[in-house]
Amino acid sequence: MLLPVLAGLAFSAWGAAGAQESPPGSRFVCTSLPLDAANPGCPLPPIPMQGGGLPPEEELKATVLQLRETILQQKETIGNQREAIRELTAKLGRCETPDGKAGTWRKEFGKGKDTMGDLPRDPAKIIDQLSRTMQTLKDRLENLEHQLRANVSYTALPHDLREMLQRRLGDLERQLLSKVADLENEKSLLHNETSTHRQRTEAALNALLERVSELERGTSAFKSPDEFKVSLPLRTNYLYGKIKKTLPELYAFTVCLWLKSSASPGIGTPFSYAVPGQANEVVLIEWGNNPIELLINDKVAQLPLFISDGKWHHICVTWTTRDGMWEAFQDGEKLGTGDNLAPWHPIKPGGVLILGQEQDTVGGRFDATQAFVGEMSQFNIWDRVLKPEDIMNIANCSTNMPGNIIPWVDNNVDVFGGAAKWPVETCEERLLDL
């Protein structure tokens, strides 16, 4: 029982030494004093002298009086130290909330602040340092016990005071153990949160890897948006492709595409553009035994092209409203030119552009005998007349030049009635087919 009592006295002396107002976040240090140092806050009782020449009864009486005086002095001293104890309790209260739960330092610990002086932020290190601090306090209390044992009688302290000091020391010890438990919980929660975050990150990475693997296995139909062809295998009036974009008003144009057809007689209609009031605004058609024809506003020009041999061919036609000049290119070579094809007539905007069928009304009324049979790719339209060298470079695969009005991209072409989009042979492979 002596150790808790002396520990309480030591804490009381400590509180008296630090009774002055300290700034927030200060550290409190308890230092042992030598026996001969002056300590007015906790005076040692005088030691009764033995063998003073008095009779034993008088000597015993004097000893009892001295002990009573010592007890009164200790009670007065302890009463004076109660204010110091309250200040010490308030300082300890800065480590906890009024309801006894985890306090300010714990909350700020999670924000990266160190509100416990020089204590490290790692919970494991904090626990270790607190353990060492407790052991040091115990050693110093034992030292104080040995120093005071020869000078003060344990029985000189009142019983209720000993119990009060013991309760106070027990409360402080429980608070310290509670802090240690809170630190353990913080450490465990931090570990669990880190593990959960790691699992979520790994799941996201795995999903991305699976998506990349799917793309690498070719779940996307085409390696690039323009590397596809439209296949029209049957001569019907319901199998066709449709360009989503429409044409603006044009005063000149160039249309180029790759074609492969072995149908006879005639390859049919590779493309047609119809506007309200004029179904044959722009049409390229080979019907029956007639040569390939270019129609502008229902006016006709026959083109010297020959492409019904079942091989890939690159076809380009140009036109300008000025004098109705036109040119026809096959596999990069200009095979024909002419004029007076719908001169001074601008191409009307807002129509429908169909692949593989000739339109008798805007977007419909197809004729199976005029349908295109075969494959086509790289259908591009420009709003100007391309130079012959540009057309040659496109045809021999030395230039990739998408149309500035209608480019050949996957998301701009829809297919209907059994028409299909497939990966296309490379440009070099199509050249070998010539």
mmCIF file with all atom_site columns, N, CA and C in Angstrom, residues 164-202:
data_model
loop_
_atom_site.group_PDB
_atom_site.id
_atom_site.type_symbol
_atom_site.label_atom_id
_atom_site.label_alt_id
_atom_site.label_comp_id
_atom_site.label_asym_id
_atom_site.label_entity_id
_atom_site.label_seq_id
_atom_site.pdbx_PDB_ins_code
_atom_site.Cartn_x
_atom_site.Cartn_y
_atom_site.Cartn_z
_atom_site.occupancy
_atom_site.B_iso_or_equiv
_atom_site.pdbx_formal_charge
_atom_site.auth_seq_id
_atom_site.auth_comp_id
_atom_site.auth_asym_id
_atom_site.auth_atom_id
_atom_site.pdbx_PDB_model_num
ATOM 1   N N  . MET A 1 164 ? -7.817 7.822  -0.921  1.00 0.00 ? 164 MET A N  1
ATOM 2   C CA . MET A 1 164 ? -8.043 8.802  -1.981  1.00 0.00 ? 164 MET A CA 1
ATOM 3   C C  . MET A 1 164 ? -6.878 8.831  -2.958  1.00 0.00 ? 164 MET A C  1
ATOM 4   N N  . LEU A 1 165 ? -5.648 8.819  -2.412  1.00 0.00 ? 165 LEU A N  1
ATOM 5   C CA . LEU A 1 165 ? -4.479 8.829  -3.285  1.00 0.00 ? 165 LEU A CA 1
ATOM 6   C C  . LEU A 1 165 ? -4.384 7.546  -4.108  1.00 0.00 ? 165 LEU A C  1
ATOM 7   N N  . GLN A 1 166 ? -4.756 6.443  -3.487  1.00 0.00 ? 166 GLN A N  1
ATOM 8   C CA . GLN A 1 166 ? -4.716 5.173  -4.222  1.00 0.00 ? 166 GLN A CA 1
ATOM 9   C C  . GLN A 1 166 ? -5.734 5.187  -5.364  1.00 0.00 ? 166 GLN A C  1
ATOM 10  N N  . ARG A 1 167 ? -6.941 5.727  -5.103  1.00 0.00 ? 167 ARG A N  1
ATOM 11  C CA . ARG A 1 167 ? -7.937 5.814  -6.173  1.00 0.00 ? 167 ARG A CA 1
ATOM 12  C C  . ARG A 1 167 ? -7.456 6.718  -7.318  1.00 0.00 ? 167 ARG A C  1
ATOM 13  N N  . ARG A 1 168 ? -6.835 7.835  -6.920  1.00 0.00 ? 168 ARG A N  1
ATOM 14  C CA . ARG A 1 168 ? -6.348 8.750  -7.940  1.00 0.00 ? 168 ARG A CA 1
ATOM 15  C C  . ARG A 1 168 ? -5.286 8.100  -8.814  1.00 0.00 ? 168 ARG A C  1
ATOM 16  N N  . LEU A 1 169 ? -4.346 7.413  -8.171  1.00 0.00 ? 169 LEU A N  1
ATOM 17  C CA . LEU A 1 169 ? -3.310 6.719  -8.926  1.00 0.00 ? 169 LEU A CA 1
ATOM 18  C C  . LEU A 1 169 ? -3.909 5.630  -9.803  1.00 0.00 ? 169 LEU A C  1
ATOM 19  N N  . GLY A 1 170 ? -4.923 4.915  -9.281  1.00 0.00 ? 170 GLY A N  1
ATOM 20  C CA . GLY A 1 170 ? -5.584 3.885  -10.089 1.00 0.00 ? 170 GLY A CA 1
ATOM 21  C C  . GLY A 1 170 ? -6.289 4.489  -11.300 1.00 0.00 ? 170 GLY A C  1
ATOM 22  N N  . ASP A 1 171 ? -6.944 5.663  -11.070 1.00 0.00 ? 171 ASP A N  1
ATOM 23  C CA . ASP A 1 171 ? -7.606 6.322  -12.201 1.00 0.00 ? 171 ASP A CA 1
ATOM 24  C C  . ASP A 1 171 ? -6.604 6.711  -13.280 1.00 0.00 ? 171 ASP A C  1
ATOM 25  N N  . LEU A 1 172 ? -5.464 7.272  -12.814 1.00 0.00 ? 172 LEU A N  1
ATOM 26  C CA . LEU A 1 172 ? -4.454 7.655  -13.792 1.00 0.00 ? 172 LEU A CA 1
ATOM 27  C C  . LEU A 1 172 ? -3.920 6.453  -14.561 1.00 0.00 ? 172 LEU A C  1
ATOM 28  N N  . GLU A 1 173 ? -3.742 5.361  -13.869 1.00 0.00 ? 173 GLU A N  1
ATOM 29  C CA . GLU A 1 173 ? -3.235 4.154  -14.541 1.00 0.00 ? 173 GLU A CA 1
ATOM 30  C C  . GLU A 1 173 ? -4.253 3.630  -15.544 1.00 0.00 ? 173 GLU A C  1
ATOM 31  N N  . ARG A 1 174 ? -5.553 3.647  -15.171 1.00 0.00 ? 174 ARG A N  1
ATOM 32  C CA . ARG A 1 174 ? -6.582 3.193  -16.104 1.00 0.00 ? 174 ARG A CA 1
ATOM 33  C C  . ARG A 1 174 ? -6.659 4.107  -17.335 1.00 0.00 ? 174 ARG A C  1
ATOM 34  N N  . GLN A 1 175 ? -6.499 5.413  -17.113 1.00 0.00 ? 175 GLN A N  1
ATOM 35  C CA . GLN A 1 175 ? -6.510 6.322  -18.252 1.00 0.00 ? 175 GLN A CA 1
ATOM 36  C C  . GLN A 1 175 ? -5.350 6.032  -19.204 1.00 0.00 ? 175 GLN A C  1
ATOM 37  N N  . LEU A 1 176 ? -4.187 5.772  -18.606 1.00 0.00 ? 176 LEU A N  1
ATOM 38  C CA . LEU A 1 176 ? -3.033 5.457  -19.444 1.00 0.00 ? 176 LEU A CA 1
ATOM 39  C C  . LEU A 1 176 ? -3.247 4.171  -20.216 1.00 0.00 ? 176 LEU A C  1
ATOM 40  N N  . LEU A 1 177 ? -3.796 3.147  -19.556 1.00 0.00 ? 177 LEU A N  1
ATOM 41  C CA . LEU A 1 177 ? -4.080 1.885  -20.249 1.00 0.00 ? 177 LEU A CA 1
ATOM 42  C C  . LEU A 1 177 ? -5.135 2.075  -21.333 1.00 0.00 ? 177 LEU A C  1
ATOM 43  N N  . SER A 1 178 ? -6.104 2.984  -21.070 1.00 0.00 ? 178 SER A N  1
ATOM 44  C CA . SER A 1 178 ? -7.115 3.263  -22.096 1.00 0.00 ? 178 SER A CA 1
ATOM 45  C C  . SER A 1 178 ? -6.482 3.891  -23.332 1.00 0.00 ? 178 SER A C  1
ATOM 46  N N  . LYS A 1 179 ? -5.506 4.812  -23.086 1.00 0.00 ? 179 LYS A N  1
ATOM 47  C CA . LYS A 1 179 ? -4.810 5.404  -24.224 1.00 0.00 ? 179 LYS A CA 1
ATOM 48  C C  . LYS A 1 179 ? -4.060 4.345  -25.014 1.00 0.00 ? 179 LYS A C  1
ATOM 49  N N  . VAL A 1 180 ? -3.412 3.439  -24.315 1.00 0.00 ? 180 VAL A N  1
ATOM 50  C CA . VAL A 1 180 ? -2.685 2.363  -24.995 1.00 0.00 ? 180 VAL A CA 1
ATOM 51  C C  . VAL A 1 180 ? -3.645 1.507  -25.823 1.00 0.00 ? 180 VAL A C  1
ATOM 52  N N  . ALA A 1 181 ? -4.823 1.186  -25.253 1.00 0.00 ? 181 ALA A N  1
ATOM 53  C CA . ALA A 1 181 ? -5.810 0.391  -25.999 1.00 0.00 ? 181 ALA A CA 1
ATOM 54  C C  . ALA A 1 181 ? -6.307 1.145  -27.234 1.00 0.00 ? 181 ALA A C  1
ATOM 55  N N  . ASP A 1 182 ? -6.521 2.460  -27.073 1.00 0.00 ? 182 ASP A N  1
ATOM 56  C CA . ASP A 1 182 ? -6.951 3.254  -28.224 1.00 0.00 ? 182 ASP A CA 1
ATOM 57  C C  . ASP A 1 182 ? -5.911 3.239  -29.334 1.00 0.00 ? 182 ASP A C  1
ATOM 58  N N  . LEU A 1 183 ? -4.637 3.324  -28.928 1.00 0.00 ? 183 LEU A N  1
ATOM 59  C CA . LEU A 1 183 ? -3.581 3.269  -29.933 1.00 0.00 ? 183 LEU A CA 1
ATOM 60  C C  . LEU A 1 183 ? -3.563 1.926  -30.646 1.00 0.00 ? 183 LEU A C  1
ATOM 61  N N  . GLU A 1 184 ? -3.788 0.856  -29.903 1.00 0.00 ? 184 GLU A N  1
ATOM 62  C CA . GLU A 1 184 ? -3.860 -0.466 -30.536 1.00 0.00 ? 184 GLU A CA 1
ATOM 63  C C  . GLU A 1 184 ? -5.013 -0.524 -31.527 1.00 0.00 ? 184 GLU A C  1
ATOM 64  N N  . ASN A 1 185 ? -6.160 0.044  -31.135 1.00 0.00 ? 185 ASN A N  1
ATOM 65  C CA . ASN A 1 185 ? -7.304 0.045  -32.051 1.00 0.00 ? 185 ASN A CA 1
ATOM 66  C C  . ASN A 1 185 ? -7.013 0.865  -33.304 1.00 0.00 ? 185 ASN A C  1
ATOM 67  N N  . GLU A 1 186 ? -6.355 2.024  -33.086 1.00 0.00 ? 186 GLU A N  1
ATOM 68  C CA . GLU A 1 186 ? -5.987 2.848  -34.250 1.00 0.00 ? 186 GLU A CA 1
ATOM 69  C C  . GLU A 1 186 ? -5.071 2.065  -35.184 1.00 0.00 ? 186 GLU A C  1
ATOM 70  N N  . LYS A 1 187 ? -4.132 1.357  -34.618 1.00 0.00 ? 187 LYS A N  1
ATOM 71  C CA . LYS A 1 187 ? -3.203 0.574  -35.433 1.00 0.00 ? 187 LYS A CA 1
ATOM 72  C C  . LYS A 1 187 ? -3.944 -0.500 -36.207 1.00 0.00 ? 187 LYS A C  1
ATOM 73  N N  . SER A 1 188 ? -4.882 -1.170 -35.549 1.00 0.00 ? 188 SER A N  1
ATOM 74  C CA . SER A 1 188 ? -5.651 -2.218 -36.219 1.00 0.00 ? 188 SER A CA 1
ATOM 75  C C  . SER A 1 188 ? -6.527 -1.648 -37.334 1.00 0.00 ? 188 SER A C  1
ATOM 76  N N  . LEU A 1 189 ? -7.218 -0.511 -37.038 1.00 0.00 ? 189 LEU A N  1
ATOM 77  C CA . LEU A 1 189 ? -8.054 0.108  -38.069 1.00 0.00 ? 189 LEU A CA 1
ATOM 78  C C  . LEU A 1 189 ? -7.233 0.560  -39.258 1.00 0.00 ? 189 LEU A C  1
ATOM 79  N N  . LEU A 1 190 ? -6.069 1.138  -38.982 1.00 0.00 ? 190 LEU A N  1
ATOM 80  C CA . LEU A 1 190 ? -5.213 1.578  -40.077 1.00 0.00 ? 190 LEU A CA 1
ATOM 81  C C  . LEU A 1 190 ? -4.790 0.407  -40.945 1.00 0.00 ? 190 LEU A C  1
ATOM 82  N N  . HIS A 1 191 ? -4.479 -0.721 -40.309 1.00 0.00 ? 191 HIS A N  1
ATOM 83  C CA . HIS A 1 191 ? -4.096 -1.909 -41.074 1.00 0.00 ? 191 HIS A CA 1
ATOM 84  C C  . HIS A 1 191 ? -5.255 -2.404 -41.921 1.00 0.00 ? 191 HIS A C  1
ATOM 85  N N  . ASN A 1 192 ? -6.462 -2.415 -41.341 1.00 0.00 ? 192 ASN A N  1
ATOM 86  C CA . ASN A 1 192 ? -7.632 -2.899 -42.093 1.00 0.00 ? 192 ASN A CA 1
ATOM 87  C C  . ASN A 1 192 ? -7.953 -1.986 -43.267 1.00 0.00 ? 192 ASN A C  1
ATOM 88  N N  . GLU A 1 193 ? -7.886 -0.651 -43.030 1.00 0.00 ? 193 GLU A N  1
ATOM 89  C CA . GLU A 1 193 ? -8.170 0.281  -44.125 1.00 0.00 ? 193 GLU A CA 1
ATOM 90  C C  . GLU A 1 193 ? -7.146 0.146  -45.239 1.00 0.00 ? 193 GLU A C  1
ATOM 91  N N  . THR A 1 194 ? -5.880 -0.021 -44.876 1.00 0.00 ? 194 THR A N  1
ATOM 92  C CA . THR A 1 194 ? -4.844 -0.200 -45.896 1.00 0.00 ? 194 THR A CA 1
ATOM 93  C C  . THR A 1 194 ? -5.081 -1.471 -46.690 1.00 0.00 ? 194 THR A C  1
ATOM 94  N N  . SER A 1 195 ? -5.458 -2.547 -46.017 1.00 0.00 ? 195 SER A N  1
ATOM 95  C CA . SER A 1 195 ? -5.719 -3.801 -46.710 1.00 0.00 ? 195 SER A CA 1
ATOM 96  C C  . SER A 1 195 ? -6.910 -3.676 -47.655 1.00 0.00 ? 195 SER A C  1
ATOM 97  N N  . THR A 1 196 ? -7.984 -3.010 -47.198 1.00 0.00 ? 196 THR A N  1
ATOM 98  C CA . THR A 1 196 ? -9.160 -2.827 -48.070 1.00 0.00 ? 196 THR A CA 1
ATOM 99  C C  . THR A 1 196 ? -8.821 -1.992 -49.283 1.00 0.00 ? 196 THR A C  1
ATOM 100 N N  . HIS A 1 197 ? -8.076 -0.907 -49.074 1.00 0.00 ? 197 HIS A N  1
ATOM 101 C CA . HIS A 1 197 ? -7.697 -0.063 -50.206 1.00 0.00 ? 197 HIS A CA 1
ATOM 102 C C  . HIS A 1 197 ? -6.844 -0.845 -51.197 1.00 0.00 ? 197 HIS A C  1
ATOM 103 N N  . ARG A 1 198 ? -5.942 -1.668 -50.682 1.00 0.00 ? 198 ARG A N  1
ATOM 104 C CA . ARG A 1 198 ? -5.101 -2.467 -51.577 1.00 0.00 ? 198 ARG A CA 1
ATOM 105 C C  . ARG A 1 198 ? -5.937 -3.448 -52.375 1.00 0.00 ? 198 ARG A C  1
ATOM 106 N N  . GLN A 1 199 ? -6.925 -4.075 -51.744 1.00 0.00 ? 199 GLN A N  1
ATOM 107 C CA . GLN A 1 199 ? -7.784 -5.016 -52.459 1.00 0.00 ? 199 GLN A CA 1
ATOM 108 C C  . GLN A 1 199 ? -8.591 -4.322 -53.545 1.00 0.00 ? 199 GLN A C  1
ATOM 109 N N  . ARG A 1 200 ? -9.126 -3.118 -53.252 1.00 0.00 ? 200 ARG A N  1
ATOM 110 C CA . ARG A 1 200 ? -9.877 -2.389 -54.273 1.00 0.00 ? 200 ARG A CA 1
ATOM 111 C C  . ARG A 1 200 ? -8.989 -2.000 -55.443 1.00 0.00 ? 200 ARG A C  1
ATOM 112 N N  . THR A 1 201 ? -7.777 -1.551 -55.146 1.00 0.00 ? 201 THR A N  1
ATOM 113 C CA . THR A 1 201 ? -6.855 -1.181 -56.213 1.00 0.00 ? 201 THR A CA 1
ATOM 114 C C  . THR A 1 201 ? -6.521 -2.376 -57.082 1.00 0.00 ? 201 THR A C  1
ATOM 115 N N  . GLU A 1 202 ? -6.268 -3.529 -56.446 1.00 0.00 ? 202 GLU A N  1
ATOM 116 C CA . GLU A 1 202 ? -5.954 -4.726 -57.219 1.00 0.00 ? 202 GLU A CA 1
ATOM 117 C C  . GLU A 1 202 ? -7.138 -5.153 -58.082 1.00 0.00 ? 202 GLU A C  1
#
